Coordinates of C-alpha atoms in Angstrom, one line a residue:
M1 CA 36.3 1.5 22.6
S2 CA 34.1 -1.2 24.2
Q3 CA 34.6 -4.8 23.2
F4 CA 30.9 -4.7 22.0
E5 CA 31.5 -1.9 19.5
E6 CA 34.3 -3.1 17.2
G7 CA 32.9 -5.2 14.3
L8 CA 29.4 -5.2 15.8
A9 CA 27.9 -2.3 13.8
R10 CA 24.3 -1.8 12.9
C11 CA 23.7 -2.8 9.2
P12 CA 20.7 -3.8 7.0
A13 CA 21.0 -7.4 8.0
N14 CA 20.5 -6.7 11.7
H15 CA 18.5 -3.5 11.8
R16 CA 15.3 -2.5 10.0
P17 CA 12.9 0.3 10.9
L18 CA 10.0 -1.0 12.9
T19 CA 6.7 -0.6 10.9
P20 CA 3.3 -2.4 11.3
L21 CA 3.3 -2.8 7.5
S22 CA 5.4 -5.9 7.9
F23 CA 2.5 -7.6 9.7
L24 CA 0.4 -7.9 6.5
E25 CA 3.2 -9.0 4.3
R26 CA 3.9 -11.8 6.7
C27 CA 0.3 -13.0 7.1
A28 CA -0.3 -12.9 3.4
W29 CA 2.5 -15.6 3.1
I30 CA 1.6 -17.7 6.1
Y31 CA -2.3 -17.6 6.2
R32 CA -3.0 -18.0 2.5
T33 CA -6.3 -19.7 2.8
K34 CA -7.6 -17.8 5.9
P35 CA -10.2 -15.1 5.9
A36 CA -8.6 -11.8 6.8
V37 CA -11.8 -9.8 6.5
I38 CA -15.5 -10.6 6.7
H39 CA -18.0 -8.0 5.5
G40 CA -21.5 -9.2 5.2
E41 CA -21.4 -12.3 3.0
R42 CA -18.0 -11.3 1.6
R43 CA -14.9 -13.0 2.7
M44 CA -11.4 -11.7 1.8
L45 CA -8.4 -14.0 2.2
Y46 CA -5.1 -12.5 3.5
P47 CA -3.3 -12.6 0.0
E48 CA -6.3 -10.6 -1.5
L49 CA -6.1 -8.1 1.3
Y50 CA -2.4 -7.7 0.8
A51 CA -2.8 -7.2 -3.0
R52 CA -5.6 -4.7 -2.5
C53 CA -3.5 -2.6 -0.1
R54 CA -0.6 -2.7 -2.6
R55 CA -2.9 -1.6 -5.3
L56 CA -4.1 1.3 -3.2
A57 CA -0.5 2.4 -2.5
S58 CA 0.4 2.1 -6.2
A59 CA -2.7 4.1 -7.3
L60 CA -2.0 6.8 -4.7
S61 CA 1.6 7.1 -5.9
S62 CA 0.5 7.3 -9.5
C63 CA -1.7 10.3 -8.8
G64 CA 1.1 12.3 -7.2
V65 CA 1.0 11.3 -3.5
R66 CA 4.5 11.5 -2.1
P67 CA 6.1 10.5 1.2
G68 CA 4.9 12.8 3.9
D69 CA 1.7 13.8 2.2
T70 CA -1.6 13.3 4.0
V71 CA -4.4 11.1 2.8
S72 CA -7.7 11.7 4.7
V73 CA -10.4 9.0 5.0
L74 CA -14.0 9.5 6.1
A75 CA -15.5 6.1 6.3
P76 CA -17.1 3.6 8.8
N77 CA -15.7 0.2 9.7
T78 CA -15.6 -1.3 6.2
P79 CA -12.8 -3.0 4.1
P80 CA -11.6 0.3 2.5
M81 CA -11.0 1.8 5.9
L82 CA -8.9 -1.2 7.0
E83 CA -7.1 -1.2 3.7
A84 CA -6.1 2.4 4.1
H85 CA -4.2 1.6 7.3
F86 CA -1.8 -0.4 5.2
G87 CA -2.1 1.1 1.7
V88 CA -1.6 4.7 2.6
P89 CA 1.6 4.2 4.6
M90 CA 2.8 1.7 2.0
A91 CA 2.9 4.8 -0.4
G92 CA 5.0 6.6 2.3
A93 CA 2.0 8.9 3.1
V94 CA 0.4 9.7 6.4
L95 CA -3.1 8.4 7.1
N96 CA -5.6 10.7 8.6
T97 CA -8.8 9.0 9.6
I98 CA -11.7 11.4 10.3
N99 CA -14.5 10.8 12.8
V100 CA -17.7 10.2 10.8
R101 CA -19.8 12.0 13.3
L102 CA -18.0 15.4 13.0
D103 CA -19.7 18.4 11.5
A104 CA -18.7 19.8 8.2
R105 CA -16.8 22.8 9.6
T106 CA -14.6 20.6 11.8
I107 CA -13.9 18.3 8.8
A108 CA -12.9 21.3 6.7
H109 CA -10.6 22.4 9.5
I110 CA -9.0 19.0 9.5
L111 CA -8.5 18.9 5.7
D112 CA -6.9 22.3 5.8
H113 CA -4.7 21.8 8.9
S114 CA -3.5 18.4 7.6
E115 CA -3.0 19.7 4.0
A116 CA -4.8 16.7 2.7
K117 CA -3.7 15.6 -0.8
V118 CA -6.4 12.9 -1.2
F119 CA -9.8 12.6 0.5
I120 CA -11.4 9.1 0.4
T121 CA -15.0 9.4 1.6
D122 CA -17.9 6.9 1.9
L123 CA -21.1 8.0 0.1
E124 CA -23.1 7.7 3.3
F125 CA -21.3 10.9 4.5
S126 CA -21.2 12.8 1.2
A127 CA -23.5 15.6 2.5
A128 CA -21.0 16.5 5.3
A129 CA -18.0 15.8 3.0
S130 CA -19.4 18.0 0.3
E131 CA -20.0 20.9 2.7
A132 CA -16.6 20.5 4.2
L133 CA -14.9 20.6 0.8
A134 CA -16.8 23.8 0.0
L135 CA -15.5 25.3 3.2
A136 CA -11.9 24.0 3.0
S137 CA -9.1 25.9 1.4
V138 CA -7.3 22.8 0.2
K139 CA -8.8 21.0 -2.8
P140 CA -7.8 17.3 -2.5
L141 CA -8.4 14.6 -5.0
V142 CA -11.7 13.0 -3.9
I143 CA -12.4 9.3 -4.2
D144 CA -15.8 7.9 -3.4
I145 CA -16.5 4.6 -1.6
D146 CA -19.7 3.0 -2.8
D147 CA -20.2 0.2 -0.3
P148 CA -22.9 -2.3 -1.4
I149 CA -23.4 -3.6 2.1
G150 CA -25.6 -1.5 4.3
G151 CA -24.5 1.9 2.9
V152 CA -26.9 4.9 2.6
P153 CA -26.8 6.3 -1.0
G154 CA -25.3 9.7 -1.3
E155 CA -24.0 12.1 -3.9
R156 CA -20.8 11.3 -5.8
L157 CA -18.2 14.0 -5.1
G158 CA -15.2 12.8 -7.1
T159 CA -14.5 11.5 -10.5
T160 CA -13.3 8.1 -9.3
E161 CA -15.0 5.3 -7.3
Y162 CA -12.8 3.4 -4.8
E163 CA -12.9 0.0 -6.5
A164 CA -12.1 1.6 -9.9
F165 CA -9.2 3.5 -8.3
L166 CA -7.8 0.3 -6.9
Q167 CA -7.9 -1.3 -10.4
Q168 CA -5.5 1.4 -11.5
G169 CA -2.9 0.2 -9.0
D170 CA -0.3 -2.6 -9.2
P171 CA -0.9 -5.6 -6.9
E172 CA 2.9 -6.2 -6.9
F173 CA 3.7 -2.6 -5.9
P174 CA 6.8 -2.6 -3.7
M175 CA 5.8 -0.8 -0.5
T176 CA 7.7 2.3 0.5
E177 CA 9.5 1.2 3.7
P178 CA 10.1 4.1 6.2
R179 CA 13.6 5.4 6.1
D180 CA 13.3 5.9 9.9
E181 CA 10.8 4.3 12.3
W182 CA 10.2 7.8 13.7
Q183 CA 8.6 8.7 10.5
P184 CA 4.9 9.6 10.8
I185 CA 2.4 6.9 9.9
A186 CA -0.9 8.5 11.0
L187 CA -2.4 11.8 12.1
N188 CA -5.3 11.6 14.5
Y189 CA -7.3 14.6 15.7
T190 CA -8.4 14.8 19.3
S191 CA -12.1 15.0 20.1
G192 CA -11.7 18.1 22.3
T193 CA -14.8 19.6 23.7
T194 CA -13.9 23.2 23.0
G195 CA -12.0 24.8 20.1
N196 CA -10.5 23.1 17.1
P197 CA -9.1 19.6 17.6
K198 CA -5.3 19.1 17.8
G199 CA -3.5 16.9 15.3
V200 CA -1.7 14.0 17.1
V201 CA 1.2 12.6 15.1
Y202 CA 1.9 8.8 15.3
H203 CA 5.2 7.2 14.3
H204 CA 5.8 3.8 12.7
R205 CA 7.7 2.6 15.8
G206 CA 4.8 3.3 18.1
A207 CA 2.2 1.7 15.7
Y208 CA 4.4 -1.4 15.5
L209 CA 4.8 -1.8 19.2
S210 CA 1.1 -1.0 19.9
G211 CA 0.2 -3.5 17.2
L212 CA 2.1 -6.2 19.1
C213 CA 1.4 -5.2 22.7
N214 CA -2.3 -4.6 22.5
P215 CA -3.1 -8.1 21.2
M216 CA -0.9 -9.5 23.9
M217 CA -2.9 -7.7 26.6
M218 CA -6.1 -9.1 25.1
E219 CA -4.7 -12.6 24.7
M220 CA -5.2 -12.7 20.9
T221 CA -4.0 -15.6 18.8
P222 CA -4.3 -16.6 15.1
E223 CA -7.7 -18.0 16.0
T224 CA -8.9 -14.5 17.0
V225 CA -12.1 -13.3 15.3
Y226 CA -12.3 -9.5 16.0
L227 CA -15.6 -7.6 15.7
W228 CA -15.2 -3.9 14.8
T229 CA -17.5 -2.3 17.3
L230 CA -14.8 0.3 18.0
P231 CA -14.5 2.9 15.3
M232 CA -11.3 2.5 13.1
F233 CA -11.1 6.3 13.0
H234 CA -10.6 6.4 16.8
C235 CA -6.8 6.2 17.5
N236 CA -6.6 3.9 14.4
G237 CA -9.0 1.5 16.1
W238 CA -6.7 1.6 19.2
C239 CA -4.1 0.2 16.7
F240 CA -6.0 -3.1 16.4
T241 CA -6.2 -2.4 12.7
W242 CA -2.6 -3.4 12.7
G243 CA -2.7 -5.6 15.8
V244 CA -5.4 -8.1 14.7
T245 CA -3.4 -8.4 11.5
A246 CA -0.2 -9.0 13.5
V247 CA -1.6 -12.2 15.0
G248 CA -3.2 -13.3 11.8
G249 CA -6.7 -12.9 13.2
T250 CA -9.9 -12.2 11.2
H251 CA -11.5 -8.7 11.0
V252 CA -15.3 -8.7 11.1
C253 CA -16.5 -5.3 9.7
L254 CA -19.6 -3.5 11.1
R255 CA -20.8 -0.3 9.5
R256 CA -22.8 0.9 12.5
F257 CA -23.1 -0.3 16.1
E258 CA -26.4 -1.9 17.0
P259 CA -26.7 -4.4 20.0
A260 CA -28.8 -6.8 18.1
A261 CA -26.3 -6.9 15.2
V262 CA -23.4 -7.4 17.6
F263 CA -25.1 -10.3 19.3
D264 CA -25.9 -11.9 15.9
L265 CA -22.4 -11.5 14.5
I266 CA -20.8 -12.9 17.7
R267 CA -22.9 -16.0 17.4
R268 CA -22.6 -16.4 13.6
H269 CA -18.8 -15.9 13.4
R270 CA -17.9 -17.0 16.9
V271 CA -16.4 -13.7 17.6
T272 CA -13.7 -13.9 20.3
H273 CA -12.8 -10.2 20.8
L274 CA -14.2 -6.7 20.5
C275 CA -13.6 -3.3 22.0
G276 CA -15.7 -0.2 22.8
A277 CA -16.1 2.8 25.0
P278 CA -18.1 2.4 28.2
I279 CA -21.2 3.6 26.3
I280 CA -20.9 0.4 24.2
L281 CA -21.0 -1.8 27.3
N282 CA -23.9 0.2 28.6
S283 CA -25.8 -0.3 25.4
L284 CA -25.2 -4.1 25.3
A285 CA -26.0 -4.5 29.0
N286 CA -29.3 -2.6 28.7
A287 CA -30.4 -4.0 25.3
P288 CA -33.9 -5.6 25.3
E289 CA -32.5 -9.0 24.4
A290 CA -29.6 -8.8 26.9
S291 CA -31.4 -10.9 29.6
S292 CA -31.6 -13.9 27.2
V293 CA -28.1 -13.7 25.8
R294 CA -25.5 -16.3 26.9
F295 CA -22.8 -17.2 24.5
D296 CA -21.4 -20.7 24.5
H297 CA -17.8 -19.3 24.3
P298 CA -16.0 -16.5 26.2
V299 CA -15.9 -13.1 24.4
R300 CA -13.1 -10.8 25.5
L301 CA -14.4 -7.2 25.5
A302 CA -11.9 -4.4 26.1
T303 CA -13.2 -1.0 27.2
G304 CA -11.3 2.2 27.8
G305 CA -11.7 5.8 28.9
A306 CA -13.3 6.6 32.2
A307 CA -14.1 3.5 34.2
P308 CA -17.4 1.9 33.2
P309 CA -19.6 1.6 36.3
S310 CA -19.1 -1.7 38.1
R311 CA -22.8 -2.4 37.7
V312 CA -22.3 -2.5 33.9
I313 CA -19.3 -4.7 34.1
A314 CA -21.2 -7.1 36.4
A315 CA -24.0 -7.2 33.9
M316 CA -21.7 -8.4 31.1
E317 CA -20.3 -11.4 32.9
P318 CA -23.5 -13.5 32.8
M319 CA -23.5 -13.1 29.0
N320 CA -20.0 -14.7 28.9
F321 CA -18.3 -11.4 28.2
R322 CA -14.9 -11.1 29.9
V323 CA -14.3 -7.4 30.4
I324 CA -10.7 -6.1 30.1
H325 CA -10.3 -2.6 31.3
L326 CA -7.8 -0.4 29.4
Y327 CA -7.0 3.3 29.7
G328 CA -5.4 5.6 27.2
L329 CA -5.7 8.7 25.1
T330 CA -5.3 9.7 21.5
E331 CA -1.8 10.8 22.4
T332 CA -0.8 7.3 23.6
F333 CA -1.8 5.3 20.5
G334 CA -4.9 4.2 22.4
P335 CA -4.4 1.8 25.3
A336 CA -1.6 2.8 27.7
T337 CA -2.6 0.8 30.8
V338 CA -4.4 -2.5 31.4
C339 CA -6.1 -3.8 34.5
A340 CA -4.0 -7.0 34.5
W341 CA -6.0 -9.8 36.1
Q342 CA -4.7 -11.4 39.3
T343 CA -5.7 -15.1 39.9
E344 CA -6.5 -14.3 43.6
W345 CA -9.4 -12.1 42.4
D346 CA -11.2 -15.2 41.0
G347 CA -12.4 -15.9 44.5
L348 CA -14.2 -12.6 44.9
D349 CA -18.0 -12.3 44.4
L350 CA -19.4 -10.7 41.2
E351 CA -19.4 -7.2 42.6
G352 CA -15.9 -7.6 44.0
R353 CA -14.5 -8.8 40.6
A354 CA -16.3 -5.9 38.9
Q355 CA -14.7 -3.4 41.2
K356 CA -11.3 -4.8 40.6
S357 CA -11.9 -4.7 36.8
A358 CA -13.0 -1.1 36.9
R359 CA -9.5 0.1 37.8
Q360 CA -7.2 1.4 35.1
G361 CA -4.3 -0.9 36.2
V362 CA -0.7 -1.0 35.3
H363 CA 1.2 0.3 32.3
S364 CA 1.3 -1.6 29.0
P365 CA 4.4 -3.4 27.8
S366 CA 4.9 -0.7 25.2
L367 CA 5.4 2.0 27.9
T368 CA 8.2 2.2 30.4
D369 CA 6.4 3.9 33.3
V370 CA 3.2 5.3 34.7
R371 CA 3.3 7.7 37.7
V372 CA 0.6 9.3 39.8
A373 CA 2.2 12.6 40.8
N374 CA 1.8 16.0 42.4
P375 CA 0.9 18.1 39.3
D376 CA 3.1 20.9 40.5
T377 CA 6.3 19.0 41.4
L378 CA 5.7 15.8 39.4
E379 CA 6.8 13.9 42.5
P380 CA 5.0 10.5 43.1
V381 CA 2.1 10.5 45.5
P382 CA 1.9 7.8 48.2
A383 CA 0.5 4.4 47.1
D384 CA -2.4 4.7 49.6
G385 CA -5.4 4.6 47.3
E386 CA -6.5 8.0 48.5
T387 CA -4.0 10.7 47.6
I388 CA -5.0 12.2 44.3
G389 CA -2.4 13.2 41.7
E390 CA -2.0 13.6 37.9
I391 CA -1.4 10.5 35.8
L392 CA 1.9 10.8 33.9
L393 CA 3.1 8.4 31.2
R394 CA 6.2 7.8 29.2
G395 CA 7.6 5.2 26.9
H396 CA 7.6 4.0 23.3
T397 CA 3.9 4.6 22.4
I398 CA 3.6 8.3 23.1
M399 CA 2.9 10.6 20.2
R400 CA 5.6 12.7 18.5
G401 CA 3.6 15.8 19.3
Y402 CA 0.9 18.0 18.0
L403 CA 1.1 19.0 14.3
K404 CA 2.0 22.7 13.9
N405 CA 1.6 23.3 17.6
P406 CA 5.0 23.4 19.3
G407 CA 3.6 25.2 22.4
A408 CA 1.1 22.5 23.1
S409 CA 3.6 19.8 22.4
E410 CA 6.1 21.3 24.9
E411 CA 3.4 21.6 27.5
A412 CA 2.4 18.0 27.1
L413 CA 5.8 16.4 26.8
G414 CA 8.4 19.0 27.9
K415 CA 9.1 17.7 31.4
G416 CA 10.0 14.1 30.4
W417 CA 6.5 12.8 30.9
F418 CA 3.3 12.9 28.9
R419 CA 0.9 14.8 31.1
T420 CA -2.6 13.2 30.7
G421 CA -4.6 15.8 32.7
D422 CA -6.3 12.9 34.4
L423 CA -6.4 12.7 38.1
G424 CA -6.1 9.4 39.9
V425 CA -4.8 7.4 42.9
L426 CA -2.2 4.7 43.2
H427 CA -3.3 1.7 45.2
P428 CA -1.0 -0.3 47.5
D429 CA -0.8 -3.1 44.9
G430 CA 0.5 -0.6 42.3
Y431 CA -2.7 -0.3 40.3
V432 CA -3.8 3.1 39.1
E433 CA -7.4 4.2 39.4
I434 CA -8.7 7.4 37.7
K435 CA -10.8 9.7 39.9
D436 CA -11.4 12.5 37.5
R437 CA -10.2 14.9 34.8
S438 CA -8.3 17.8 36.4
K439 CA -11.0 20.2 35.2
D440 CA -13.8 18.0 36.5
I441 CA -12.8 17.6 40.1
I442 CA -15.3 19.3 42.4
I443 CA -13.9 21.3 45.4
S444 CA -16.6 21.8 48.0
G445 CA -15.7 23.5 51.2
G446 CA -12.1 22.7 50.6
E447 CA -12.8 19.0 50.1
N448 CA -12.1 17.3 46.8
I449 CA -15.1 15.3 45.4
S450 CA -14.5 12.9 42.5
S451 CA -17.3 13.2 39.9
V452 CA -16.4 9.7 38.8
E453 CA -17.0 8.3 42.2
L454 CA -20.4 10.0 42.4
E455 CA -21.3 8.7 38.9
E456 CA -20.3 5.2 39.9
V457 CA -22.9 5.3 42.7
L458 CA -25.6 6.9 40.5
Y459 CA -25.2 4.1 38.0
K460 CA -26.0 1.6 40.7
H461 CA -29.5 3.0 41.0
P462 CA -31.9 0.5 39.3
C463 CA -33.6 3.3 37.3
V464 CA -30.5 5.1 36.0
L465 CA -29.3 4.5 32.5
E466 CA -26.6 7.3 32.3
A467 CA -25.3 9.9 34.7
A468 CA -22.8 12.8 34.7
V469 CA -21.7 15.0 37.6
V470 CA -20.3 18.5 37.4
A471 CA -19.6 21.4 39.7
R472 CA -22.3 24.0 40.4
P473 CA -21.3 27.3 41.9
D474 CA -22.4 27.7 45.5
E475 CA -22.0 30.9 47.7
K476 CA -21.4 29.0 50.9
W477 CA -19.3 26.0 49.7
G478 CA -17.7 27.4 46.6
E479 CA -19.0 24.4 44.6
T480 CA -21.4 21.5 45.1
P481 CA -22.1 18.5 42.9
C482 CA -24.8 18.7 40.3
A483 CA -26.0 15.4 38.8
F484 CA -27.5 15.1 35.3
V485 CA -29.4 11.8 35.0
C486 CA -30.9 10.0 32.1
L487 CA -33.4 7.3 33.3
K488 CA -34.0 3.9 31.7
Q489 CA -36.9 3.7 29.4
G490 CA -40.1 3.0 31.3
K491 CA -38.5 3.8 34.7
S492 CA -39.2 6.7 37.0
A493 CA -37.5 8.3 40.0
S494 CA -37.7 11.6 41.7
A495 CA -34.7 13.9 42.6
E496 CA -35.4 13.2 46.3
E497 CA -35.2 9.5 45.7
I498 CA -31.9 9.8 43.9
I499 CA -30.4 12.0 46.6
R500 CA -31.5 9.5 49.3
F501 CA -29.9 6.7 47.4
C502 CA -26.6 8.7 47.2
R503 CA -26.8 9.5 50.9
D504 CA -27.0 5.8 51.7
N505 CA -23.9 5.1 49.7
L506 CA -21.6 8.1 50.1
A507 CA -20.2 10.5 52.6
H508 CA -22.7 13.2 53.1
Y509 CA -20.4 16.0 51.9
K510 CA -20.3 14.3 48.5
I511 CA -24.0 14.1 48.0
P512 CA -25.3 16.0 44.9
R513 CA -27.4 19.0 45.9
T514 CA -29.0 19.3 42.5
I515 CA -30.5 16.5 40.2
V516 CA -31.4 17.3 36.6
F517 CA -33.2 14.7 34.5
E518 CA -32.3 14.9 30.8
E519 CA -30.4 13.3 27.9
L520 CA -26.7 13.7 28.2
P521 CA -24.9 15.7 25.4
K522 CA -22.1 13.7 23.8
T523 CA -19.2 14.4 21.5
A524 CA -18.8 12.6 18.2
T525 CA -16.8 9.8 19.9
G526 CA -19.5 9.2 22.6
K527 CA -17.9 11.2 25.4
V528 CA -20.2 13.2 27.6
Q529 CA -19.8 17.0 26.9
K530 CA -19.3 18.1 30.5
H531 CA -18.4 21.6 29.5
L532 CA -22.0 22.0 28.3
L533 CA -23.3 20.6 31.5
R534 CA -21.1 22.9 33.6
D535 CA -22.5 25.9 31.6
K536 CA -26.0 24.7 32.3
A537 CA -25.3 24.1 36.0
R538 CA -24.2 27.8 36.4
T539 CA -27.7 28.9 35.4
F540 CA -29.6 27.1 38.1

């Protein structure tokens, strides 16, 4: 027996299961007079938020919700959605936040697949919720949220309104601590472009570590004022629902994203941080009032997914936005890598800094490794910035697996790495840069063409608002790039002009042979539906 085993056993005094629920309990004691939540003119202090979450847990327990049961929520970024992130797991239940933009059939599938015991739904979405309940086999208890701030009136579907439901609960309810930190805390469904979405199971341990590491990557402090431009339904708000609370910051709620409202709230509340997909940055950069916006304090803006075009990143800097590039997936609790800033980059020009910021970077502290590897052998590719491989991840903030889908779980996790399906390169400085999804790479005449690289060039054209590139079948080359382009309002450009612009900025074999001008179809989370564009490209 080792000298470090005898008399040094694990016990309740030195080992507790990790759970983000502890963050709220701590802040309710420390920050007793500090706003935890701002919603319109309403300000909620930390002790009130804690009491309301305990009431929710108590009320859910009283109506039969037991540990391991699923509670589904269909709501925008309002206090009830934030409260559910603590109140539901305080009852030992699993929180399932549903994308508010989904169609009724998909919502019904999620309710059935998750075996929802309770369905909390905002009245603005009662039409879709009502149709989903009619289609679903499960018949959960329905609780309506009637938000007085900016909500759209809708039909009541349940017998209880959310505020009345809370009043049934005990504000001193003792939270149900997880027996094991591996216990599920949340169930998030992927925004897959085809077929039914898969249910990604999060554990308390990962939510706790993400809740600590993500604020660290964004340099959050107790003075943080966080604006909810990122949907809380998306990867639990990239775990910032728990993370902002972990540092004792203030949550500023926002029912729906509008650039003018975002600019106003940043000024009014001196917002310090926000997050959003590249489409959010694009909307802010191209808003009519953007040219006159210059905040008198820096605002850190984290973005994720495919790299936002460097042109968009460059447009944010004059407004005093500091863009932090993250990368992750639903399966990784949101952010998995960060483009950690190096001081020597400060000396670069605006374009140079934007190009550095656009890379996906290095793994977060909550992961143990990131690898760019040969997808067949899983062996690392050279760090030359050119050899393309699949991005693999492993560490503490990887999902448990897909609910009721052991085959997909084994495929994703079975070889000791989480296989992202994203293709990228490893630069000599150790930073990862995504080049494409494995299904989106274009192989033309035996040459690999990155659709992301092509889109980056297209975004630099002064008339282009959005662009997406897919493969189009070609008898001679096998495939050639086909670009779908949406122009800025009031701007015009011909296909020939766009192609000439690409020829001036790319190797000629990468030039799109086909340009299509139209609005880009998007998923409910704002991702471009490239499978629809690929189908259309096959018809030309």
